[in-house]
XYZ file of C-alpha atoms in Angstrom:
726
model
C 30.488 7.469 -5.973
C 33.153 5.002 -8.431
C 37.101 6.368 -8.075
C 37.684 8.848 -10.977
C 39.866 7.848 -13.495
C 43.005 9.431 -15.306
C 42.059 8.744 -19.193
C 43.780 10.308 -21.869
C 42.383 9.998 -25.689
C 43.972 5.908 -26.763
C 41.858 3.996 -28.097
C 41.094 0.413 -26.776
C 39.973 -2.660 -27.819
C 36.149 -3.892 -29.046
C 36.968 -6.058 -25.642
C 37.785 -3.659 -23.508
C 35.347 -0.855 -24.567
C 32.493 -3.086 -23.516
C 33.754 -4.285 -20.089
C 34.129 -0.789 -19.307
C 30.489 0.721 -20.452
C 29.499 -2.237 -18.310
C 31.544 -0.643 -15.503
C 29.443 2.289 -15.709
C 25.974 1.127 -16.095
C 25.794 -2.295 -14.466
C 25.273 -6.073 -15.136
C 21.417 -4.767 -16.451
C 23.750 -3.841 -20.102
C 23.030 -8.234 -19.669
C 19.228 -8.406 -20.696
C 18.679 -9.280 -24.134
C 16.627 -6.282 -24.586
C 19.010 -3.009 -24.216
C 22.052 -5.096 -24.730
C 21.357 -5.041 -29.094
C 21.122 -0.851 -27.762
C 24.630 -1.024 -25.458
C 26.564 -2.494 -27.672
C 25.747 0.450 -30.908
C 26.490 2.631 -27.837
C 29.246 1.227 -27.422
C 30.593 0.690 -30.985
C 30.057 4.421 -32.095
C 32.525 5.091 -28.361
C 34.886 4.111 -30.659
C 36.999 2.993 -27.777
C 38.059 6.345 -26.518
C 37.526 5.199 -23.162
C 36.737 8.647 -21.654
C 33.699 8.387 -23.538
C 32.747 6.063 -22.542
C 32.661 6.064 -18.861
C 31.418 9.518 -19.210
C 28.324 8.235 -21.725
C 27.988 4.504 -19.643
C 27.587 7.030 -16.439
C 25.308 9.280 -18.196
C 22.990 5.394 -18.371
C 23.811 3.443 -15.349
C 20.058 2.658 -13.564
C 18.528 2.786 -16.660
C 16.577 0.211 -17.788
C 13.888 0.749 -19.604
C 14.540 -0.460 -23.554
C 12.920 2.178 -24.857
C 14.626 4.505 -23.359
C 17.993 2.611 -24.501
C 16.818 2.548 -27.943
C 15.885 6.445 -27.757
C 19.391 6.837 -26.608
C 21.082 5.303 -29.788
C 18.752 7.066 -31.708
C 20.184 10.403 -30.528
C 23.749 8.971 -30.194
C 24.436 8.104 -33.356
C 25.243 10.659 -35.472
C 24.517 10.884 -39.149
C 27.845 10.779 -40.888
C 30.588 8.871 -39.132
C 33.187 10.667 -39.244
C 36.432 9.665 -37.839
C 36.609 9.087 -34.516
C 40.070 10.644 -33.983
C 37.822 14.187 -35.127
C 37.559 16.178 -31.863
C 34.279 17.563 -32.980
C 32.764 13.934 -33.172
C 33.740 13.180 -29.607
C 32.108 16.903 -28.316
C 29.134 15.585 -30.569
C 28.979 12.588 -28.918
C 29.667 13.642 -25.405
C 25.847 16.145 -25.683
C 23.862 13.235 -24.988
C 25.842 12.569 -21.328
C 24.750 16.474 -21.157
C 21.476 16.249 -21.793
C 20.771 13.698 -20.250
C 21.345 16.387 -16.761
C 18.190 16.968 -16.097
C 18.670 20.194 -13.795
C 18.477 23.684 -14.657
C 20.566 24.406 -11.931
C 23.231 21.283 -12.622
C 23.640 22.313 -17.027
C 24.097 25.871 -15.396
C 26.621 24.895 -12.632
C 28.636 22.758 -15.771
C 28.810 25.565 -17.768
C 30.261 27.667 -16.077
C 32.819 25.419 -14.089
C 34.572 25.763 -17.959
C 34.672 29.885 -17.079
C 37.461 28.722 -14.882
C 41.144 29.110 -16.038
C 42.351 25.899 -17.694
C 43.931 23.030 -15.952
C 43.362 25.146 -12.600
C 42.273 23.134 -9.545
C 39.065 24.925 -8.141
C 37.919 24.418 -4.550
C 34.143 23.028 -4.432
C 33.367 25.441 -1.663
C 34.706 28.331 -3.668
C 33.231 26.685 -6.880
C 29.631 26.797 -4.972
C 29.633 29.907 -3.241
C 30.687 31.409 -7.076
C 27.692 29.511 -8.411
C 25.085 31.530 -6.023
C 25.974 34.505 -5.748
C 25.825 34.553 -10.409
C 22.257 33.265 -9.431
C 22.822 29.805 -10.936
C 21.345 28.385 -7.660
C 18.505 29.601 -5.871
C 16.891 28.817 -2.271
C 18.847 30.379 1.195
C 21.893 30.612 1.736
C 22.145 27.364 3.458
C 19.664 25.141 1.317
C 22.036 26.627 -1.705
C 24.981 25.626 -0.730
C 24.145 21.925 -0.448
C 22.393 22.647 -3.856
C 25.569 23.425 -4.975
C 27.885 20.236 -3.377
C 25.212 17.876 -4.534
C 25.953 19.113 -7.809
C 29.516 19.064 -7.343
C 29.291 15.373 -6.855
C 26.641 14.981 -9.812
C 28.900 16.417 -11.928
C 31.674 13.952 -10.603
C 29.884 10.884 -11.224
C 29.043 11.451 -13.815
C 32.827 12.375 -14.979
C 31.634 15.952 -16.843
C 34.271 17.310 -13.442
C 37.740 15.155 -12.269
C 37.810 14.989 -8.014
C 41.797 15.850 -7.046
C 43.223 17.396 -3.705
C 41.326 14.254 -1.656
C 38.216 15.382 -2.904
C 38.471 19.886 -1.833
C 38.929 20.565 -5.324
C 37.900 19.580 -9.348
C 39.151 20.894 -12.329
C 37.684 20.126 -16.376
C 39.072 17.865 -18.935
C 40.154 19.043 -22.253
C 37.718 17.820 -24.093
C 34.933 18.112 -21.479
C 35.964 21.825 -21.514
C 35.114 21.936 -25.595
C 31.829 19.939 -24.504
C 30.907 23.107 -23.001
C 32.658 25.432 -25.570
C 30.116 23.898 -28.238
C 27.301 24.122 -25.950
C 27.840 28.039 -25.110
C 28.469 29.003 -28.983
C 24.709 27.243 -29.683
C 21.379 29.143 -28.313
C 20.997 27.450 -25.281
C 25.149 28.361 -23.604
C 24.199 32.311 -24.875
C 21.339 32.029 -22.398
C 23.072 30.928 -19.706
C 26.072 33.811 -20.145
C 22.839 36.778 -20.267
C 21.037 35.176 -17.830
C 20.652 37.715 -15.804
C 20.399 40.744 -17.712
C 18.476 39.507 -21.100
C 14.940 38.623 -21.325
C 15.686 37.509 -25.310
C 19.038 36.598 -27.217
C 16.826 37.037 -30.348
C 17.673 40.957 -30.361
C 21.226 39.884 -30.822
C 20.784 38.527 -34.348
C 23.007 34.795 -32.890
C 23.321 31.826 -35.132
C 21.224 29.377 -33.017
C 22.796 25.953 -36.023
C 26.068 26.710 -35.416
C 28.827 24.391 -37.497
C 31.675 22.672 -35.848
C 34.808 23.329 -38.043
C 36.861 23.897 -35.288
C 39.283 27.038 -35.396
C 42.845 26.462 -33.749
C 43.805 27.892 -30.293
C 47.029 29.265 -30.701
C 48.033 28.772 -26.912
C 46.725 24.951 -26.382
C 46.169 22.092 -28.824
C 42.304 21.887 -28.446
C 39.732 22.648 -30.568
C 37.975 25.981 -30.592
C 33.789 25.289 -31.971
C 33.557 28.245 -34.907
C 29.588 28.670 -35.667
C 29.196 31.673 -34.915
C 32.036 32.802 -34.275
C 32.460 31.530 -30.506
C 36.199 31.847 -28.084
C 35.822 30.751 -24.833
C 40.080 31.523 -22.926
C 39.313 31.122 -19.581
C 41.949 32.413 -17.889
C 44.864 31.011 -18.774
C 46.941 33.616 -17.136
C 47.960 35.307 -20.292
C 49.654 38.374 -19.996
C 50.168 38.602 -24.530
C 47.327 38.658 -26.783
C 45.462 34.974 -26.484
C 43.289 34.959 -29.770
C 44.557 35.771 -33.429
C 43.617 37.873 -34.936
C 41.551 37.109 -37.433
C 39.528 35.082 -34.794
C 38.766 38.560 -33.314
C 38.136 39.973 -37.070
C 35.094 36.479 -37.011
C 34.337 36.069 -33.438
C 31.210 37.086 -32.646
C 31.405 35.668 -29.358
C 34.805 35.683 -27.124
C 35.007 35.038 -24.106
C 38.392 36.527 -22.421
C 38.452 35.056 -17.905
C 41.866 35.506 -15.611
C 43.807 36.947 -18.145
C 45.729 40.582 -17.354
C 45.704 42.370 -21.109
C 44.507 43.326 -23.794
C 45.638 44.390 -27.678
C 45.673 48.106 -28.226
C 43.180 48.085 -30.990
C 41.795 44.540 -32.377
C 39.576 44.597 -34.968
C 36.419 43.110 -34.393
C 34.176 44.103 -37.052
C 31.160 40.688 -36.269
C 31.360 40.686 -33.032
C 28.610 41.093 -30.339
C 29.022 39.319 -27.334
C 32.500 40.186 -25.101
C 33.146 38.665 -22.118
C 35.969 40.498 -20.034
C 34.845 39.545 -16.298
C 36.915 37.700 -13.626
C 40.255 39.295 -14.677
C 41.090 40.874 -11.277
C 44.360 42.220 -12.851
C 42.971 43.556 -15.624
C 43.377 47.486 -14.383
C 43.798 49.421 -17.862
C 41.342 49.196 -20.653
C 43.986 50.789 -24.252
C 42.792 53.986 -25.440
C 41.473 52.814 -29.069
C 40.390 48.700 -27.623
C 36.952 50.225 -28.616
C 37.283 51.627 -31.827
C 36.095 48.570 -34.252
C 33.725 47.101 -32.558
C 30.498 48.146 -34.097
C 28.191 45.429 -33.591
C 29.306 45.595 -30.318
C 25.965 44.298 -27.880
C 26.437 43.095 -24.839
C 29.840 44.151 -22.386
C 30.505 42.183 -19.872
C 33.538 44.066 -17.130
C 32.732 43.021 -13.976
C 35.477 41.922 -11.469
C 38.056 44.025 -13.018
C 40.574 46.102 -11.133
C 39.347 49.477 -13.677
C 39.107 52.306 -12.720
C 37.609 54.758 -15.665
C 36.360 53.514 -18.867
C 38.446 54.364 -22.313
C 37.039 56.758 -24.756
C 36.218 54.953 -27.363
C 33.707 53.675 -25.391
C 31.325 56.077 -27.413
C 32.438 54.320 -30.576
C 29.531 51.273 -28.944
C 27.000 52.387 -30.798
C 24.508 48.939 -30.130
C 25.711 48.533 -27.259
C 23.018 47.145 -25.266
C 24.351 45.956 -21.880
C 27.100 47.005 -20.259
C 27.562 45.354 -16.462
C 30.448 46.651 -14.376
C 28.982 44.752 -11.263
C 31.886 44.476 -8.340
C 34.807 46.773 -10.524
C 35.136 47.831 -7.129
C 38.257 49.963 -8.112
C 35.791 51.960 -10.552
C 34.950 55.589 -9.600
C 33.630 57.698 -12.266
C 31.937 57.094 -15.893
C 32.666 59.160 -18.335
C 30.824 61.622 -20.271
C 31.132 59.584 -23.400
C 28.619 56.603 -22.180
C 25.838 58.709 -22.673
C 26.495 58.662 -26.748
C 25.497 55.200 -25.659
C 21.949 55.891 -27.225
C 20.952 51.870 -27.553
C 21.440 51.112 -23.948
C 19.227 49.342 -22.275
C 21.014 47.714 -18.970
C 24.046 49.025 -17.254
C 24.982 47.643 -13.843
C 27.072 49.379 -11.485
C 26.409 47.500 -8.481
C 29.578 46.613 -6.141
C 31.922 50.096 -7.834
C 33.064 53.399 -6.340
C 31.285 55.438 -8.259
C 30.736 58.262 -6.936
C 28.345 60.744 -9.034
C 26.932 60.161 -12.596
C 27.383 62.469 -15.320
C 24.358 64.550 -16.887
C 24.839 62.580 -19.814
C 22.478 59.807 -18.246
C 19.779 61.866 -19.224
C 19.688 61.049 -23.254
C 19.550 56.980 -22.815
C 16.281 57.264 -23.725
C 16.614 53.007 -23.925
C 17.765 52.707 -20.641
C 14.928 49.595 -18.796
C 17.673 48.768 -15.946
C 19.715 50.866 -14.396
C 21.164 49.679 -10.788
C 23.794 52.267 -9.117
C 25.542 52.013 -5.752
C 27.118 55.355 -4.753
C 30.070 55.650 -2.755
C 29.738 58.057 0.505
C 31.992 58.998 2.944
C 30.589 60.678 6.556
C 34.115 61.657 7.745
C 34.276 65.463 7.148
C 37.611 65.416 5.384
C 36.828 62.630 3.123
C 33.523 64.069 2.489
C 34.746 67.939 0.992
C 36.593 66.182 -1.632
C 33.586 64.244 -3.139
C 31.225 66.148 -6.184
C 28.601 67.418 -4.510
C 26.016 66.030 -5.390
C 25.444 61.975 -6.879
C 23.499 63.289 -9.693
C 21.350 65.958 -11.119
C 17.752 66.804 -10.364
C 15.739 65.660 -13.231
C 18.387 62.515 -14.373
C 15.462 59.862 -13.523
C 12.487 61.880 -14.731
C 13.920 61.870 -18.666
C 14.466 58.122 -18.615
C 11.277 56.805 -19.551
C 11.979 53.267 -20.141
C 13.253 52.159 -17.138
C 11.853 48.656 -15.748
C 13.475 48.483 -13.083
C 15.460 51.306 -10.923
C 17.744 50.497 -7.604
C 19.412 53.452 -5.685
C 21.692 52.396 -3.107
C 23.533 55.326 -1.284
C 26.000 54.971 1.978
C 23.807 55.419 4.675
C 23.930 59.181 6.537
C 24.717 60.875 3.314
C 24.221 64.337 3.103
C 24.317 64.524 -0.531
C 21.131 61.734 -0.475
C 18.988 63.628 2.474
C 19.174 66.841 0.072
C 17.858 65.360 -2.950
C 16.082 63.042 -1.986
C 12.737 64.960 -1.992
C 13.030 65.986 -5.462
C 13.884 63.125 -6.954
C 11.191 60.776 -5.257
C 8.807 62.497 -7.000
C 10.645 62.163 -10.272
C 10.382 58.248 -9.409
C 6.812 58.595 -9.109
C 6.864 59.602 -12.848
C 8.300 57.016 -14.623
C 5.200 55.194 -16.182
C 6.931 52.073 -16.853
C 8.999 50.894 -13.599
C 7.577 47.268 -12.156
C 11.250 47.273 -9.585
C 12.494 49.592 -7.674
C 15.485 49.275 -4.490
C 15.417 52.675 -2.393
C 16.590 54.746 0.410
C 13.993 56.530 2.202
C 15.701 58.148 5.481
C 12.998 59.709 6.424
C 9.386 58.816 7.096
C 7.183 61.843 5.331
C 9.670 60.582 1.918
C 7.939 57.334 2.451
C 4.391 58.726 3.186
C 5.663 61.014 -0.385
C 6.047 58.007 -2.280
C 2.481 55.835 -0.746
C 1.159 59.455 -1.877
C 1.981 60.013 -4.800
C 2.920 56.719 -7.062
C 0.744 55.451 -9.234
C 2.167 52.747 -9.698
C 1.954 51.573 -6.320
C -1.127 52.833 -5.461
C -2.553 51.138 -8.281
C -0.045 47.781 -7.355
C 1.905 47.389 -10.406
C 5.490 47.573 -8.455
C 6.272 44.438 -8.382
C 9.067 44.555 -6.930
C 10.622 45.952 -4.403
C 13.034 46.844 -1.785
C 13.455 50.210 0.145
C 15.450 51.179 3.486
C 13.456 53.360 5.887
C 14.896 55.466 8.984
C 18.019 56.978 9.881
C 20.332 54.124 8.691
C 24.258 53.620 9.856
C 27.467 52.469 8.271
C 28.290 49.753 10.623
C 32.054 49.108 10.031
C 30.707 45.659 9.815
C 27.670 44.462 10.216
C 26.031 42.418 13.262
C 23.908 39.699 11.082
C 25.329 37.259 10.040
C 26.313 38.129 5.598
C 24.117 34.258 4.881
C 21.325 36.075 6.843
C 21.677 38.853 4.104
C 21.912 37.036 1.901
C 19.009 35.537 2.144
C 16.716 38.676 3.013
C 17.853 40.144 -0.344
C 16.390 36.433 -2.296
C 13.013 37.311 -2.272
C 11.416 40.338 -3.997
C 9.439 42.254 -2.020
C 12.052 43.456 1.437
C 11.418 46.617 3.895
C 13.994 47.464 6.249
C 12.974 49.493 9.652
C 15.857 51.263 11.116
C 16.616 53.512 14.177
C 12.957 54.397 14.505
C 10.897 55.161 17.584
C 7.518 54.001 17.010
C 5.708 52.178 14.378
C 3.991 54.698 11.558
C 1.055 53.501 10.006
C 2.719 53.895 6.287
C 5.374 51.469 7.188
C 2.943 48.912 7.734
C 1.255 50.209 4.592
C 4.203 49.055 2.646
C 4.486 45.558 5.494
C 1.436 44.393 4.628
C 2.292 44.509 1.000
C 6.220 42.650 2.377
C 7.449 39.188 2.567
C 10.796 40.353 3.921
C 11.203 41.808 7.119
C 13.755 43.105 8.456
C 13.242 45.219 11.657
C 17.034 47.000 12.932
C 17.493 48.770 15.718
C 14.075 50.223 16.257
C 14.511 51.266 20.363
C 10.937 51.187 21.898
C 9.776 47.893 20.508
C 8.430 45.188 22.642
C 7.092 42.894 20.665
C 6.692 42.140 17.156
C 2.473 42.389 17.725
C 3.023 46.114 17.502
C 3.018 46.062 13.661
C -0.705 44.391 13.580
C -1.200 40.359 12.852
C -2.615 41.343 9.902
C 0.235 42.842 8.092
C 3.348 40.399 9.373
C 1.209 37.354 8.439
C 2.115 37.648 4.653
C 5.862 37.319 5.427
C 8.100 35.037 4.661
C 11.338 35.833 6.349
C 11.391 37.983 9.506
C 14.828 39.297 10.777
C 14.734 41.006 14.335
C 18.043 42.731 15.068
C 19.557 44.798 18.167
C 16.168 45.862 18.940
C 16.622 46.313 23.147
C 13.554 46.693 24.603
C 11.899 43.490 22.455
C 11.168 41.182 25.187
C 8.971 38.673 23.351
C 8.940 38.176 19.363
C 4.822 37.631 19.430
C 2.760 38.251 23.080
C -0.008 35.703 23.029
C -1.738 36.975 25.786
C -2.879 39.241 23.008
C -3.632 37.217 20.663
C -7.713 36.428 19.174
C -5.702 35.465 15.482
C -3.757 32.864 14.107
C 0.335 34.972 13.661
C 2.898 33.709 10.785
C 1.102 31.171 9.124
C 3.321 31.851 6.270
C 6.678 32.685 7.618
C 9.270 29.616 6.708
C 12.453 31.784 8.338
C 13.243 33.536 11.357
C 16.373 35.219 12.189
C 16.389 36.625 15.646
C 20.375 37.999 16.602
C 21.428 40.957 19.476
C 18.483 41.160 21.518
C 19.462 42.129 25.326
C 15.972 41.218 26.544
C 14.184 38.945 25.136
C 13.725 35.652 26.826
C 11.044 34.181 24.940
C 10.243 34.132 21.745
C 6.580 33.679 22.270
C 4.817 33.811 25.949
C 1.450 32.850 25.974
C -0.634 31.194 24.382
C -0.908 31.649 20.482
C -3.724 30.684 18.086
C -3.731 26.673 15.806
C -1.848 27.815 12.569
C 0.431 29.423 13.607
C 4.396 29.143 12.887
C 2.679 25.845 11.122
C 4.936 27.110 8.163
C 8.075 27.517 10.203
C 11.501 25.687 8.058
C 14.292 27.820 10.069
C 15.145 29.441 13.625
C 18.645 31.445 13.695
C 18.732 32.857 17.706
C 22.239 34.447 18.075
C 23.623 36.502 21.307
C 20.622 36.796 23.145
C 21.735 36.785 26.881
C 18.088 36.495 28.903
C 16.926 33.638 27.022
C 16.905 30.596 28.978
C 15.696 28.444 26.517
C 14.458 28.217 22.523
C 11.132 26.189 23.781
C 8.906 24.584 25.328
C 6.990 21.932 25.355
C 4.134 22.759 24.533
C 5.195 25.032 21.422
C 6.773 22.222 20.118
C 3.335 21.274 17.484
C 3.898 24.253 16.113
C 6.772 24.084 15.141
C 6.495 20.739 13.762
C 7.778 21.615 9.732
C 11.258 23.363 11.605
C 14.466 21.604 9.584
C 17.159 23.555 10.799
C 17.997 25.127 14.171
C 20.672 26.972 14.640
C 21.819 28.598 19.108
C 24.827 30.963 18.987
C 26.386 33.326 22.188
C 23.158 33.155 24.188
C 24.969 32.928 27.820
C 21.766 32.252 29.566
C 20.088 29.391 27.794
C 20.364 25.416 29.926
C 18.042 23.782 27.835
C 16.558 23.685 24.396
C 13.219 22.564 25.147
C 11.825 22.902 28.781
C 9.838 20.059 29.965
C 6.559 21.235 31.506
C 3.929 19.580 33.666
C 2.330 17.834 30.996
C 2.951 14.920 29.875
C 4.911 13.953 27.059
C 4.366 11.080 25.438
C 8.364 9.537 25.189
C 8.183 7.244 21.669
C 7.259 10.797 20.197
C 10.385 12.515 18.230
C 10.156 15.628 19.055
C 10.719 18.557 16.225
C 10.479 15.437 13.510
C 11.503 16.867 10.851
C 14.743 18.346 12.054
C 17.034 18.256 9.589
C 20.522 20.453 11.448
C 21.180 21.740 14.973
C 23.822 23.663 16.125
C 24.920 24.535 19.007
C 27.432 27.105 19.693
C 29.218 29.442 22.816
C 26.459 27.497 25.626
C 28.543 27.851 28.373
C 25.425 26.795 30.290
C 23.618 24.141 27.552
C 23.440 21.007 29.769
C 20.774 19.029 27.671
C 18.966 19.249 24.694
C 16.210 17.563 25.337
C 14.361 14.769 27.061
C 12.969 12.393 24.937
C 13.051 10.848 20.840
C 15.052 12.640 18.480
C 14.365 13.318 15.227
C 17.063 11.980 11.940
C 19.586 14.876 11.915
C 21.582 14.991 9.165
C 24.069 17.444 10.596
C 24.444 18.000 14.484
C 27.753 20.916 15.634
C 28.760 21.244 18.877
C 31.058 23.967 20.574
C 31.493 26.000 23.423
C 29.618 24.194 25.236
C 31.420 22.975 28.216
C 28.837 21.966 30.513
C 26.395 19.425 28.191
C 28.037 16.352 28.672
C 25.118 14.393 27.599
C 22.203 13.611 25.185
C 18.711 13.162 26.197
C 18.590 10.215 23.570
C 16.346 7.426 22.869
C 18.377 4.541 23.456
C 15.984 2.171 21.426
C 15.933 4.881 18.552
C 18.396 4.190 15.210
C 19.646 7.608 15.179
C 21.411 8.209 11.830
C 23.772 10.801 11.104
C 26.069 11.985 7.660
C 28.061 15.032 9.986
C 28.884 15.614 13.415
C 30.955 18.321 14.051
C 32.067 18.470 18.006
C 35.554 19.945 20.084
C 37.748 16.768 20.293
C 37.424 16.570 24.403
C 33.426 17.538 23.932
C 33.840 14.367 22.068
C 36.016 11.730 24.163
C 33.919 13.267 27.400
C 30.692 12.972 26.517
C 27.862 10.169 27.994
C 25.738 8.593 25.833
C 22.053 8.535 27.114
C 20.853 4.668 27.344
C 22.025 1.840 26.419
C 24.067 2.362 22.882
C 23.069 4.198 20.177
C 23.182 3.257 16.014
C 25.422 5.957 13.392
C 24.935 5.494 10.192
C 28.349 4.384 8.408
C 28.425 7.701 6.599
C 28.488 9.751 9.790
C 32.199 11.423 10.229
C 32.998 13.257 13.472
C 34.570 16.471 12.468
C 36.920 18.329 14.470
C 35.763 22.439 15.287
């Protein structure tokens, strides 16, 4: 990646423009087949350094003349206005955006425009936000790495600027105009509504916006008009940012990271309003929604509001009401019942303690997600509403396709009404996704026997908690592990139970992600039946005090866990082996990630005979296991010293292993990252000295690194590797 330079909008000469373009693309522009097209593109850049750099980097490495010919046709505008016209610059920069092939790269680029103007955004913060917003897929570790790779791609394309020594990024004003222009069209709108809307057609937004600029009063930039899009991402305003006429003709308005709203804006054309991430916004003026008759989409996520104004009832055409992570919001007004066209109501992460009865009037509601606040403290519990919502409400919401009800663990209000609510859920005719808590196994049995959608296998997504859950101040399972669990569409968490009921096994047989939590009597997962666990892709086993091995091979006659990709083992005090005995060929064949945490009796992770079964393992984490002495225990069998153990392994993390003295003997794979911490007895690595060893990252304590001795005469490290003290 070349070093980023500060550029402005001043023109350079034709000779300087060509030289700058050639620096970005490389010597391939000298090719007789390519140079004519390159000259035309440079001419169209009008001598503007930023446009030259962004366009050049978009074409770097492209040596097919036909691609350059197509690029020329795409880059050259039918009519060429003055190059100083921001519209023309933005139009040409769209070419570079179009060269971003992957959808997640484009989405992350647009998301960057939603941060405050001129703000330097920490890259780790940006990546975490993109993951939480669902812009990057995969498990947490993969998504986190993918996010950093995306940032590198965008910086390499000069669509983002690297700052603070490479730890943060910012967006150039002209590039922000590009993002605004894209978000004013259909593609941008689909990005903004990505989590909720199946189609943008019902919002009647123009898909071919013109680019007559609206002047933004708080900056020197121009905002593309088109369908009336106005983006003022976090300029820290305490007064109304747009002019009154902009509210009047705007169809899409996005105001993030601001503090105040106008009292009564007149917005007869407004369809979409984004007010999310206004963490200082506490009050919505009482008459704020009085003059927004066409508003269809309202996003108030991550604000500090504690209530909605009564004027919310004026939004007769509202289809989407997003209140996710409004952690001060404690109740919904009864006026919500007036929103007859409402299709999506998202209340995740709020402090809602009950739903008003008027919810039953939302006949068009197809998506409802709510997480209720509760308490098991007698003093606080006495002041909470007597019920979470009235019996009979769920059955009136006959259009529901997605229903998610999260309850406070141990909330007696849920336990009192769950049976009736379960029967109502079973009556929903078009339900396809359900998130539900069954505090007693008998209630799950009732659901399975009564629900036609389950019996006909039409409930395509489910997330069930079965058993008596308890509220923990801090979860002992890492948040990244729970994130990975929640990415699956069919999840079962089985908690605080002593037996293995057949109804749980029935659900387990359809489950892809299983979370076994506080099972008090189980000795091995074999007790669920091999056929019921073989469809799992992810499995978490946590705080099961009697488990001695995850799988007992001595009792197996068939392949086990052939589809399992992710296994997390947490706080198993009696665990002695991952598996014992001989297991059939094909078992664990797809396992990519293994996490082992706080297992005090575990002395090793693998035996040498186990390694062929986990040949696809990519990440291994072993933490807080005080008895572990080696990672791979070599048995009496003779192994070829030239064979690379765990050949697919990319990341190895070994933390808080005080008795660990060696990892394994023999050849090592080409790891990307290795991390050691609090492994005081680890003085050497059993590496084959003939192996060229490549690392991107080495994390370890400085004193350990200084004392480390390598087995063999030498160890070759890739030049990209860097040592990171921890």
